[in-house]
Amino acid sequence: MGNQAEEKIEQYIREISRHLVIPHDMKKRVESDLRTDFYLRIEAGKDVDEVIKEMGDPGETAASFNEELEGGKAATPWRFHKIFLVAAALALLAFVIEFICTCSMMRKLDNGIAIIGNADGNTSVFLAGRIINPFADILWGLAAVLGLLALYYLTSRSVSYGRNRGALLCSLAGTLCLISGFAAHIPIGMAEGQGPYGYIEMMLNGKNILLILLALIPLITLALSIRRKK
Amino acid sequence: MSEKFVQQMKKGVLDMTVLKLIVEKDTYGYEILQELEHRGGEFFRLKEGTLYPVLYRLEDGGHICSAWQDGEGRSAPKKYYTVTDKGRRTYAQYWSQWNEFIDCVKCICREEK
């Protein structure tokens, strides 16, 4: 079979693929099977144009796949699920910047520079404690990023074909970071004599609430991933 | 012949008929299309867009499994489908339920004597 015939076959399959509204891995599966069937028909003695006529109009073939694979209903539109990927990237950038700023603050602390001039003893200790342990916040930040990635994986897959290994892994890792983040803050509270619960109470204000809410995303996605796997 | 009625009936039995062919022997997509048309006539003249979603559904449900086999000589490799134990049990269930269903439909639709 010549190059021209092979190009015609690939063009036909590409045309079908263009109209498919199904997840990427499913699309590859369909392309592979269509290609195989095409070549088997050629082996049976048919020519390329005959096979194309037999297999049908690319748009109609794709529509049939979309309907049977529920591509039109269950597949998430491009713009919707990519937002979570963008949000995860922005969150990662934000936490990297915070980490750099925090490390810079730590270096200043080492040089004995006061954080807030009129802060009382408790506030200074609180701030120092927060700054001395930036890694706990980074863990929550990572939890938030992994949670957003898990949301991306969950929403980028058709409900019918929910191979959400990516979502499950991100959710598990994110949940571990969330728990580690809480655990990392406890010693600080103990050192300040507040006890672990007292310190957690202090954490639940201002910026921390937003951070903790974001960090809870992996717990939600973990529940969704496990539920879908069933 | 009502096209829509036939389409609806075909949709209902496609899983069972495709599974039956795979229960009989390991086979591949194009061969299934040919066999369905050979044995089912006009009713079962299908295209890839109808058959492959059924195969994907059966495979993802664990009723069949697939493996690529190299073709002889210069022949294209083929993805052969094999029935699993679950698939055999499912087919037996489908066949039993189908026969019960047919009996019920005949009971409802038979002409009054």
mmCIF file of C-alpha atoms in Angstrom:
data_model
loop_
_atom_site.group_PDB
_atom_site.id
_atom_site.type_symbol
_atom_site.label_atom_id
_atom_site.label_comp_id
_atom_site.label_asym_id
_atom_site.label_seq_id
_atom_site.Cartn_x
_atom_site.Cartn_y
_atom_site.Cartn_z
ATOM 1 C CA MET A 1 0.000 0.000 0.000
ATOM 2 C CA GLY A 2 1.403 3.364 -0.999
ATOM 3 C CA ASN A 3 2.057 6.454 1.105
ATOM 4 C CA GLN A 4 -0.904 8.221 -0.476
ATOM 5 C CA ALA A 5 -3.288 5.487 0.659
ATOM 6 C CA GLU A 6 -1.816 5.506 4.182
ATOM 7 C CA GLU A 7 -2.157 9.296 4.315
ATOM 8 C CA LYS A 8 -5.784 8.991 3.248
ATOM 9 C CA ILE A 9 -6.441 6.492 6.040
ATOM 10 C CA GLU A 10 -4.779 8.705 8.646
ATOM 11 C CA GLN A 11 -6.702 11.713 7.379
ATOM 12 C CA TYR A 12 -9.976 9.813 7.720
ATOM 13 C CA ILE A 13 -9.170 8.749 11.276
ATOM 14 C CA ARG A 14 -8.045 12.272 12.181
ATOM 15 C CA GLU A 15 -11.330 13.618 10.848
ATOM 16 C CA ILE A 16 -13.302 11.228 13.047
ATOM 17 C CA SER A 17 -11.096 12.028 16.040
ATOM 18 C CA ARG A 18 -11.676 15.744 15.540
ATOM 19 C CA HIS A 19 -15.391 15.259 16.135
ATOM 20 C CA LEU A 20 -15.031 12.967 19.143
ATOM 21 C CA VAL A 21 -16.103 14.507 22.452
ATOM 22 C CA ILE A 22 -14.640 11.914 24.780
ATOM 23 C CA PRO A 23 -11.641 11.722 27.162
ATOM 24 C CA HIS A 24 -8.182 11.637 25.613
ATOM 25 C CA ASP A 25 -7.355 8.039 26.541
ATOM 26 C CA MET A 26 -10.702 6.865 25.153
ATOM 27 C CA LYS A 27 -10.015 8.814 21.973
ATOM 28 C CA LYS A 28 -6.695 6.981 21.508
ATOM 29 C CA ARG A 29 -8.476 3.674 22.067
ATOM 30 C CA VAL A 30 -11.025 4.497 19.365
ATOM 31 C CA GLU A 31 -8.359 5.690 16.909
ATOM 32 C CA SER A 32 -6.349 2.493 17.407
ATOM 33 C CA ASP A 33 -9.359 0.229 16.832
ATOM 34 C CA LEU A 34 -10.571 2.159 13.806
ATOM 35 C CA ARG A 35 -7.099 2.030 12.272
ATOM 36 C CA THR A 36 -6.926 -1.732 12.814
ATOM 37 C CA ASP A 37 -10.337 -2.304 11.258
ATOM 38 C CA PHE A 38 -9.425 -0.120 8.313
ATOM 39 C CA TYR A 39 -6.290 -2.147 7.561
ATOM 40 C CA LEU A 40 -8.167 -5.444 8.024
ATOM 41 C CA ARG A 41 -10.711 -4.341 5.425
ATOM 42 C CA ILE A 42 -7.845 -3.452 3.054
ATOM 43 C CA GLU A 43 -6.373 -6.923 3.661
ATOM 44 C CA ALA A 44 -9.749 -8.391 2.758
ATOM 45 C CA GLY A 45 -9.253 -6.926 -0.714
ATOM 46 C CA LYS A 46 -11.051 -3.592 -0.523
ATOM 47 C CA ASP A 47 -9.507 -0.312 -1.608
ATOM 48 C CA VAL A 48 -9.253 2.769 0.576
ATOM 49 C CA ASP A 49 -12.199 4.635 -0.947
ATOM 50 C CA GLU A 50 -14.396 1.556 -0.648
ATOM 51 C CA VAL A 51 -13.499 1.199 3.019
ATOM 52 C CA ILE A 52 -14.169 4.873 3.719
ATOM 53 C CA LYS A 53 -17.593 4.517 2.114
ATOM 54 C CA GLU A 54 -18.257 1.372 4.129
ATOM 55 C CA MET A 55 -17.145 2.831 7.447
ATOM 56 C CA GLY A 56 -19.230 5.905 6.823
ATOM 57 C CA ASP A 57 -19.061 9.656 7.087
ATOM 58 C CA PRO A 58 -16.466 10.732 9.749
ATOM 59 C CA GLY A 59 -18.924 13.085 11.434
ATOM 60 C CA GLU A 60 -21.619 10.412 11.667
ATOM 61 C CA THR A 61 -19.134 7.811 12.909
ATOM 62 C CA ALA A 62 -17.897 10.216 15.577
ATOM 63 C CA ALA A 63 -21.478 11.087 16.528
ATOM 64 C CA SER A 64 -22.228 7.408 17.018
ATOM 65 C CA PHE A 65 -19.209 7.002 19.299
ATOM 66 C CA ASN A 66 -20.114 10.164 21.211
ATOM 67 C CA GLU A 67 -23.675 9.022 21.755
ATOM 68 C CA GLU A 68 -22.741 5.485 22.796
ATOM 69 C CA LEU A 69 -19.855 6.623 24.992
ATOM 70 C CA GLU A 70 -21.984 9.452 26.433
ATOM 71 C CA GLY A 71 -19.366 11.915 25.221
ATOM 72 C CA GLY A 72 -21.866 14.700 24.828
ATOM 73 C CA LYS A 73 -23.288 14.348 28.305
ATOM 74 C CA ALA A 74 -20.535 13.200 30.604
ATOM 75 C CA ALA A 75 -17.400 14.728 29.161
ATOM 76 C CA THR A 76 -16.460 18.002 30.736
ATOM 77 C CA PRO A 77 -16.053 20.952 28.406
ATOM 78 C CA TRP A 78 -12.459 22.056 27.901
ATOM 79 C CA ARG A 79 -12.722 25.387 29.683
ATOM 80 C CA PHE A 80 -14.285 24.000 32.873
ATOM 81 C CA HIS A 81 -11.758 21.359 33.955
ATOM 82 C CA LYS A 82 -8.685 23.294 32.821
ATOM 83 C CA ILE A 83 -9.561 26.034 35.330
ATOM 84 C CA PHE A 84 -8.531 23.701 38.170
ATOM 85 C CA LEU A 85 -5.173 23.079 36.513
ATOM 86 C CA VAL A 86 -4.610 26.843 36.208
ATOM 87 C CA ALA A 87 -5.748 27.340 39.822
ATOM 88 C CA ALA A 88 -3.312 24.641 40.990
ATOM 89 C CA ALA A 89 -0.442 26.337 39.115
ATOM 90 C CA LEU A 90 -1.338 29.743 40.574
ATOM 91 C CA ALA A 91 -1.664 28.290 44.073
ATOM 92 C CA LEU A 92 1.761 26.652 43.724
ATOM 93 C CA LEU A 93 3.254 29.949 42.563
ATOM 94 C CA ALA A 94 1.641 31.801 45.467
ATOM 95 C CA PHE A 95 3.011 29.347 48.034
ATOM 96 C CA VAL A 96 6.476 29.325 46.492
ATOM 97 C CA ILE A 97 6.527 33.138 46.733
ATOM 98 C CA GLU A 98 5.308 32.936 50.342
ATOM 99 C CA PHE A 99 8.019 30.408 51.140
ATOM 100 C CA ILE A 100 10.709 32.658 49.664
ATOM 101 C CA CYS A 101 9.385 35.666 51.609
ATOM 102 C CA THR A 102 9.198 33.609 54.779
ATOM 103 C CA CYS A 103 12.758 32.373 54.391
ATOM 104 C CA SER A 104 13.820 35.973 53.903
ATOM 105 C CA MET A 105 12.015 36.884 57.143
ATOM 106 C CA MET A 106 13.773 34.027 58.900
ATOM 107 C CA ARG A 107 17.137 35.342 57.817
ATOM 108 C CA LYS A 108 16.181 38.744 59.255
ATOM 109 C CA LEU A 109 15.103 37.068 62.502
ATOM 110 C CA ASP A 110 18.479 35.400 62.709
ATOM 111 C CA ASN A 111 19.973 38.876 62.432
ATOM 112 C CA GLY A 112 17.867 39.964 65.407
ATOM 113 C CA ILE A 113 15.484 42.355 63.611
ATOM 114 C CA ALA A 114 12.099 42.830 65.319
ATOM 115 C CA ILE A 115 9.004 41.921 63.355
ATOM 116 C CA ILE A 116 6.581 44.361 64.800
ATOM 117 C CA GLY A 117 7.847 47.254 66.913
ATOM 118 C CA ASN A 118 4.991 47.520 69.389
ATOM 119 C CA ALA A 119 3.985 43.896 69.540
ATOM 120 C CA ASP A 120 3.468 42.520 73.015
ATOM 121 C CA GLY A 121 5.256 39.444 74.220
ATOM 122 C CA ASN A 122 2.567 36.949 73.237
ATOM 123 C CA THR A 123 2.119 38.410 69.754
ATOM 124 C CA SER A 124 5.845 38.426 69.119
ATOM 125 C CA VAL A 125 6.162 34.828 70.225
ATOM 126 C CA PHE A 126 3.139 33.918 68.081
ATOM 127 C CA LEU A 127 4.592 35.574 64.997
ATOM 128 C CA ALA A 128 8.020 34.162 65.671
ATOM 129 C CA GLY A 129 6.488 30.752 66.042
ATOM 130 C CA ARG A 130 4.623 31.142 62.770
ATOM 131 C CA ILE A 131 7.699 32.324 60.949
ATOM 132 C CA ILE A 132 10.093 29.840 62.486
ATOM 133 C CA ASN A 133 7.901 27.046 61.108
ATOM 134 C CA PRO A 134 7.011 28.000 57.527
ATOM 135 C CA PHE A 135 6.995 24.362 56.524
ATOM 136 C CA ALA A 136 3.645 23.730 58.176
ATOM 137 C CA ASP A 137 2.031 26.405 55.968
ATOM 138 C CA ILE A 138 3.833 24.972 52.948
ATOM 139 C CA LEU A 139 2.318 21.565 53.743
ATOM 140 C CA TRP A 140 -1.156 23.127 53.743
ATOM 141 C CA GLY A 141 -0.263 24.943 50.570
ATOM 142 C CA LEU A 142 0.790 21.683 48.969
ATOM 143 C CA ALA A 143 -2.441 20.098 50.194
ATOM 144 C CA ALA A 144 -4.395 22.841 48.438
ATOM 145 C CA VAL A 145 -2.382 22.458 45.207
ATOM 146 C CA LEU A 146 -2.807 18.663 45.227
ATOM 147 C CA GLY A 147 -6.523 19.072 45.960
ATOM 148 C CA LEU A 148 -6.937 21.366 42.954
ATOM 149 C CA LEU A 149 -5.007 18.891 40.789
ATOM 150 C CA ALA A 150 -7.311 16.115 42.014
ATOM 151 C CA LEU A 151 -10.313 18.256 41.032
ATOM 152 C CA TYR A 152 -8.784 18.666 37.568
ATOM 153 C CA TYR A 153 -8.421 14.891 37.196
ATOM 154 C CA LEU A 154 -11.932 14.255 38.521
ATOM 155 C CA THR A 155 -13.567 16.714 36.144
ATOM 156 C CA SER A 156 -11.509 15.795 33.098
ATOM 157 C CA ARG A 157 -12.761 12.262 32.956
ATOM 158 C CA SER A 158 -16.070 10.950 31.687
ATOM 159 C CA VAL A 159 -18.196 9.692 34.543
ATOM 160 C CA SER A 160 -18.698 6.394 32.756
ATOM 161 C CA TYR A 161 -15.010 5.730 32.365
ATOM 162 C CA GLY A 162 -13.730 7.113 35.638
ATOM 163 C CA ARG A 163 -10.161 5.905 35.688
ATOM 164 C CA ASN A 164 -9.242 8.455 38.307
ATOM 165 C CA ARG A 165 -5.957 7.078 39.488
ATOM 166 C CA GLY A 166 -4.509 10.578 39.179
ATOM 167 C CA ALA A 167 -7.307 12.032 41.311
ATOM 168 C CA LEU A 168 -6.908 9.330 43.948
ATOM 169 C CA LEU A 169 -3.125 9.763 44.203
ATOM 170 C CA CYS A 170 -3.351 13.562 44.395
ATOM 171 C CA SER A 171 -6.110 13.319 47.007
ATOM 172 C CA LEU A 172 -4.148 10.865 49.153
ATOM 173 C CA ALA A 173 -0.980 12.970 48.953
ATOM 174 C CA GLY A 174 -2.962 16.140 49.646
ATOM 175 C CA THR A 175 -4.680 14.604 52.662
ATOM 176 C CA LEU A 176 -1.305 13.500 54.036
ATOM 177 C CA CYS A 177 -0.004 17.067 53.608
ATOM 178 C CA LEU A 178 -3.110 18.448 55.338
ATOM 179 C CA ILE A 179 -2.690 16.162 58.333
ATOM 180 C CA SER A 180 1.051 16.781 58.428
ATOM 181 C CA GLY A 181 0.402 20.517 58.331
ATOM 182 C CA PHE A 182 -1.826 20.312 61.382
ATOM 183 C CA ALA A 183 0.624 17.990 63.118
ATOM 184 C CA ALA A 184 3.518 20.356 62.357
ATOM 185 C CA HIS A 185 1.724 23.228 64.073
ATOM 186 C CA ILE A 186 1.049 21.306 67.278
ATOM 187 C CA PRO A 187 4.633 21.445 68.657
ATOM 188 C CA ILE A 188 4.525 25.233 68.272
ATOM 189 C CA GLY A 189 1.409 25.416 70.391
ATOM 190 C CA MET A 190 2.932 23.091 72.944
ATOM 191 C CA ALA A 191 6.098 25.210 73.086
ATOM 192 C CA GLU A 192 3.976 28.291 73.751
ATOM 193 C CA GLY A 193 2.132 26.466 76.499
ATOM 194 C CA GLN A 194 -1.192 26.704 74.679
ATOM 195 C CA GLY A 195 -1.646 23.015 74.033
ATOM 196 C CA PRO A 196 -2.425 21.616 70.590
ATOM 197 C CA TYR A 197 -6.087 22.619 70.571
ATOM 198 C CA GLY A 198 -5.439 26.127 71.755
ATOM 199 C CA TYR A 199 -3.006 26.676 68.961
ATOM 200 C CA ILE A 200 -5.418 25.326 66.377
ATOM 201 C CA GLU A 201 -8.000 27.755 67.717
ATOM 202 C CA MET A 202 -5.564 30.620 67.202
ATOM 203 C CA MET A 203 -4.870 29.441 63.653
ATOM 204 C CA LEU A 204 -8.524 29.689 62.657
ATOM 205 C CA ASN A 205 -8.531 33.381 61.809
ATOM 206 C CA GLY A 206 -7.875 35.665 58.883
ATOM 207 C CA LYS A 207 -5.699 34.316 56.111
ATOM 208 C CA ASN A 208 -5.346 30.973 57.862
ATOM 209 C CA ILE A 209 -9.048 30.148 57.408
ATOM 210 C CA LEU A 210 -8.733 30.539 53.634
ATOM 211 C CA LEU A 211 -5.588 28.424 53.618
ATOM 212 C CA ILE A 212 -7.215 25.696 55.716
ATOM 213 C CA LEU A 213 -10.364 25.711 53.571
ATOM 214 C CA LEU A 214 -8.250 25.241 50.448
ATOM 215 C CA ALA A 215 -6.246 22.542 52.188
ATOM 216 C CA LEU A 216 -9.478 20.638 52.922
ATOM 217 C CA ILE A 217 -10.077 20.098 49.188
ATOM 218 C CA PRO A 218 -8.074 16.816 49.130
ATOM 219 C CA LEU A 219 -10.423 15.344 51.756
ATOM 220 C CA ILE A 220 -13.401 16.092 49.523
ATOM 221 C CA THR A 221 -11.703 14.794 46.365
ATOM 222 C CA LEU A 222 -10.552 11.675 48.219
ATOM 223 C CA ALA A 223 -14.160 10.905 49.120
ATOM 224 C CA LEU A 224 -15.248 11.547 45.518
ATOM 225 C CA SER A 225 -12.425 9.400 44.082
ATOM 226 C CA ILE A 226 -13.212 6.459 46.346
ATOM 227 C CA ARG A 227 -16.926 6.766 45.632
ATOM 228 C CA ARG A 228 -16.362 6.810 41.852
ATOM 229 C CA LYS A 229 -13.958 3.866 41.972
ATOM 230 C CA LYS A 230 -16.770 1.759 43.452
ATOM 231 C CA MET B 1 -40.212 -1.939 9.075
ATOM 232 C CA SER B 2 -40.001 0.724 11.803
ATOM 233 C CA GLU B 3 -36.380 1.839 11.922
ATOM 234 C CA LYS B 4 -36.647 3.360 15.387
ATOM 235 C CA PHE B 5 -38.275 0.247 16.858
ATOM 236 C CA VAL B 6 -35.548 -1.971 15.393
ATOM 237 C CA GLN B 7 -32.839 0.362 16.704
ATOM 238 C CA GLN B 8 -34.300 0.233 20.199
ATOM 239 C CA MET B 9 -34.543 -3.554 20.183
ATOM 240 C CA LYS B 10 -31.028 -3.872 18.779
ATOM 241 C CA LYS B 11 -29.638 -1.636 21.511
ATOM 242 C CA GLY B 12 -31.216 -3.864 24.118
ATOM 243 C CA VAL B 13 -29.657 -7.111 22.844
ATOM 244 C CA LEU B 14 -26.319 -5.921 21.518
ATOM 245 C CA ASP B 15 -24.373 -6.616 24.712
ATOM 246 C CA MET B 16 -25.781 -10.133 24.825
ATOM 247 C CA THR B 17 -25.177 -10.965 21.157
ATOM 248 C CA VAL B 18 -21.640 -9.573 21.112
ATOM 249 C CA LEU B 19 -20.826 -11.374 24.353
ATOM 250 C CA LYS B 20 -22.182 -14.616 22.851
ATOM 251 C CA LEU B 21 -19.829 -14.404 19.888
ATOM 252 C CA ILE B 22 -16.871 -13.891 22.208
ATOM 253 C CA VAL B 23 -18.034 -16.775 24.442
ATOM 254 C CA GLU B 24 -17.991 -19.023 21.338
ATOM 255 C CA LYS B 25 -14.396 -18.147 20.484
ATOM 256 C CA ASP B 26 -11.709 -15.506 20.899
ATOM 257 C CA THR B 27 -12.305 -12.945 18.216
ATOM 258 C CA TYR B 28 -11.556 -9.377 17.091
ATOM 259 C CA GLY B 29 -13.674 -6.349 16.234
ATOM 260 C CA TYR B 30 -13.884 -6.641 12.473
ATOM 261 C CA GLU B 31 -14.599 -10.379 12.709
ATOM 262 C CA ILE B 32 -17.439 -9.655 15.159
ATOM 263 C CA LEU B 33 -18.938 -7.144 12.691
ATOM 264 C CA GLN B 34 -18.781 -9.720 9.899
ATOM 265 C CA GLU B 35 -20.206 -12.532 12.026
ATOM 266 C CA LEU B 36 -23.068 -10.398 13.331
ATOM 267 C CA GLU B 37 -24.061 -9.483 9.771
ATOM 268 C CA HIS B 38 -23.641 -13.054 8.565
ATOM 269 C CA ARG B 39 -25.836 -14.509 11.297
ATOM 270 C CA GLY B 40 -28.118 -11.563 12.011
ATOM 271 C CA GLY B 41 -28.681 -10.262 8.516
ATOM 272 C CA GLU B 42 -29.918 -6.741 8.007
ATOM 273 C CA PHE B 43 -30.838 -6.346 11.665
ATOM 274 C CA PHE B 44 -27.223 -6.687 12.725
ATOM 275 C CA ARG B 45 -25.394 -4.808 10.016
ATOM 276 C CA LEU B 46 -23.383 -2.607 12.364
ATOM 277 C CA LYS B 47 -20.640 -0.058 12.075
ATOM 278 C CA GLU B 48 -17.648 0.487 14.308
ATOM 279 C CA GLY B 49 -19.365 3.391 16.062
ATOM 280 C CA THR B 50 -21.989 0.999 17.414
ATOM 281 C CA LEU B 51 -19.869 -2.089 18.070
ATOM 282 C CA TYR B 52 -16.789 -0.679 19.774
ATOM 283 C CA PRO B 53 -18.614 1.157 22.587
ATOM 284 C CA VAL B 54 -20.233 -2.198 23.415
ATOM 285 C CA LEU B 55 -16.814 -3.882 23.459
ATOM 286 C CA TYR B 56 -15.392 -1.083 25.637
ATOM 287 C CA ARG B 57 -18.308 -1.391 28.040
ATOM 288 C CA LEU B 58 -17.902 -5.161 28.294
ATOM 289 C CA GLU B 59 -14.143 -4.866 28.737
ATOM 290 C CA ASP B 60 -14.316 -2.111 31.339
ATOM 291 C CA GLY B 61 -16.960 -4.140 33.179
ATOM 292 C CA GLY B 62 -14.602 -7.136 33.354
ATOM 293 C CA HIS B 63 -16.739 -9.382 31.116
ATOM 294 C CA ILE B 64 -14.094 -9.661 28.418
ATOM 295 C CA CYS B 65 -10.407 -8.931 28.163
ATOM 296 C CA SER B 66 -8.293 -8.006 25.177
ATOM 297 C CA ALA B 67 -4.799 -8.718 23.936
ATOM 298 C CA TRP B 68 -2.986 -7.731 20.756
ATOM 299 C CA GLN B 69 -1.772 -10.576 18.603
ATOM 300 C CA ASP B 70 0.700 -10.134 15.749
ATOM 301 C CA GLY B 71 -0.727 -10.920 12.374
ATOM 302 C CA GLU B 72 0.703 -13.716 10.238
ATOM 303 C CA GLY B 73 3.256 -12.507 7.726
ATOM 304 C CA ARG B 74 2.461 -8.941 6.721
ATOM 305 C CA SER B 75 -1.016 -9.044 8.187
ATOM 306 C CA ALA B 76 -2.005 -6.238 10.591
ATOM 307 C CA PRO B 77 -1.936 -7.041 14.330
ATOM 308 C CA LYS B 78 -5.380 -7.725 15.755
ATOM 309 C CA LYS B 79 -6.854 -7.031 19.185
ATOM 310 C CA TYR B 80 -8.440 -10.309 20.248
ATOM 311 C CA TYR B 81 -11.192 -10.338 22.837
ATOM 312 C CA THR B 82 -11.542 -13.248 25.279
ATOM 313 C CA VAL B 83 -14.447 -13.879 27.615
ATOM 314 C CA THR B 84 -13.775 -13.952 31.358
ATOM 315 C CA ASP B 85 -15.515 -16.141 33.940
ATOM 316 C CA LYS B 86 -17.601 -13.116 34.889
ATOM 317 C CA GLY B 87 -18.504 -12.691 31.222
ATOM 318 C CA ARG B 88 -19.666 -16.294 30.940
ATOM 319 C CA ARG B 89 -21.862 -15.917 34.015
ATOM 320 C CA THR B 90 -23.226 -12.631 32.713
ATOM 321 C CA TYR B 91 -24.037 -14.124 29.323
ATOM 322 C CA ALA B 92 -25.882 -17.033 30.978
ATOM 323 C CA GLN B 93 -27.869 -14.508 32.999
ATOM 324 C CA TYR B 94 -28.652 -12.358 29.942
ATOM 325 C CA TRP B 95 -29.803 -15.412 27.964
ATOM 326 C CA SER B 96 -32.061 -16.627 30.768
ATOM 327 C CA GLN B 97 -33.581 -13.178 31.254
ATOM 328 C CA TRP B 98 -34.018 -12.759 27.501
ATOM 329 C CA ASN B 99 -36.018 -15.979 27.246
ATOM 330 C CA GLU B 100 -38.227 -14.937 30.164
ATOM 331 C CA PHE B 101 -38.705 -11.541 28.544
ATOM 332 C CA ILE B 102 -39.666 -13.048 25.183
ATOM 333 C CA ASP B 103 -42.227 -15.293 26.848
ATOM 334 C CA CYS B 104 -43.776 -12.297 28.622
ATOM 335 C CA VAL B 105 -43.937 -10.233 25.446
ATOM 336 C CA LYS B 106 -45.558 -13.114 23.587
ATOM 337 C CA CYS B 107 -48.048 -13.510 26.416
ATOM 338 C CA ILE B 108 -49.032 -9.828 26.217
ATOM 339 C CA CYS B 109 -49.075 -9.504 22.459
ATOM 340 C CA ARG B 110 -50.564 -12.820 21.370
ATOM 341 C CA GLU B 111 -53.752 -12.609 19.372
ATOM 342 C CA GLU B 112 -56.978 -13.226 21.239
ATOM 343 C CA LYS B 113 -58.461 -16.609 20.324
#
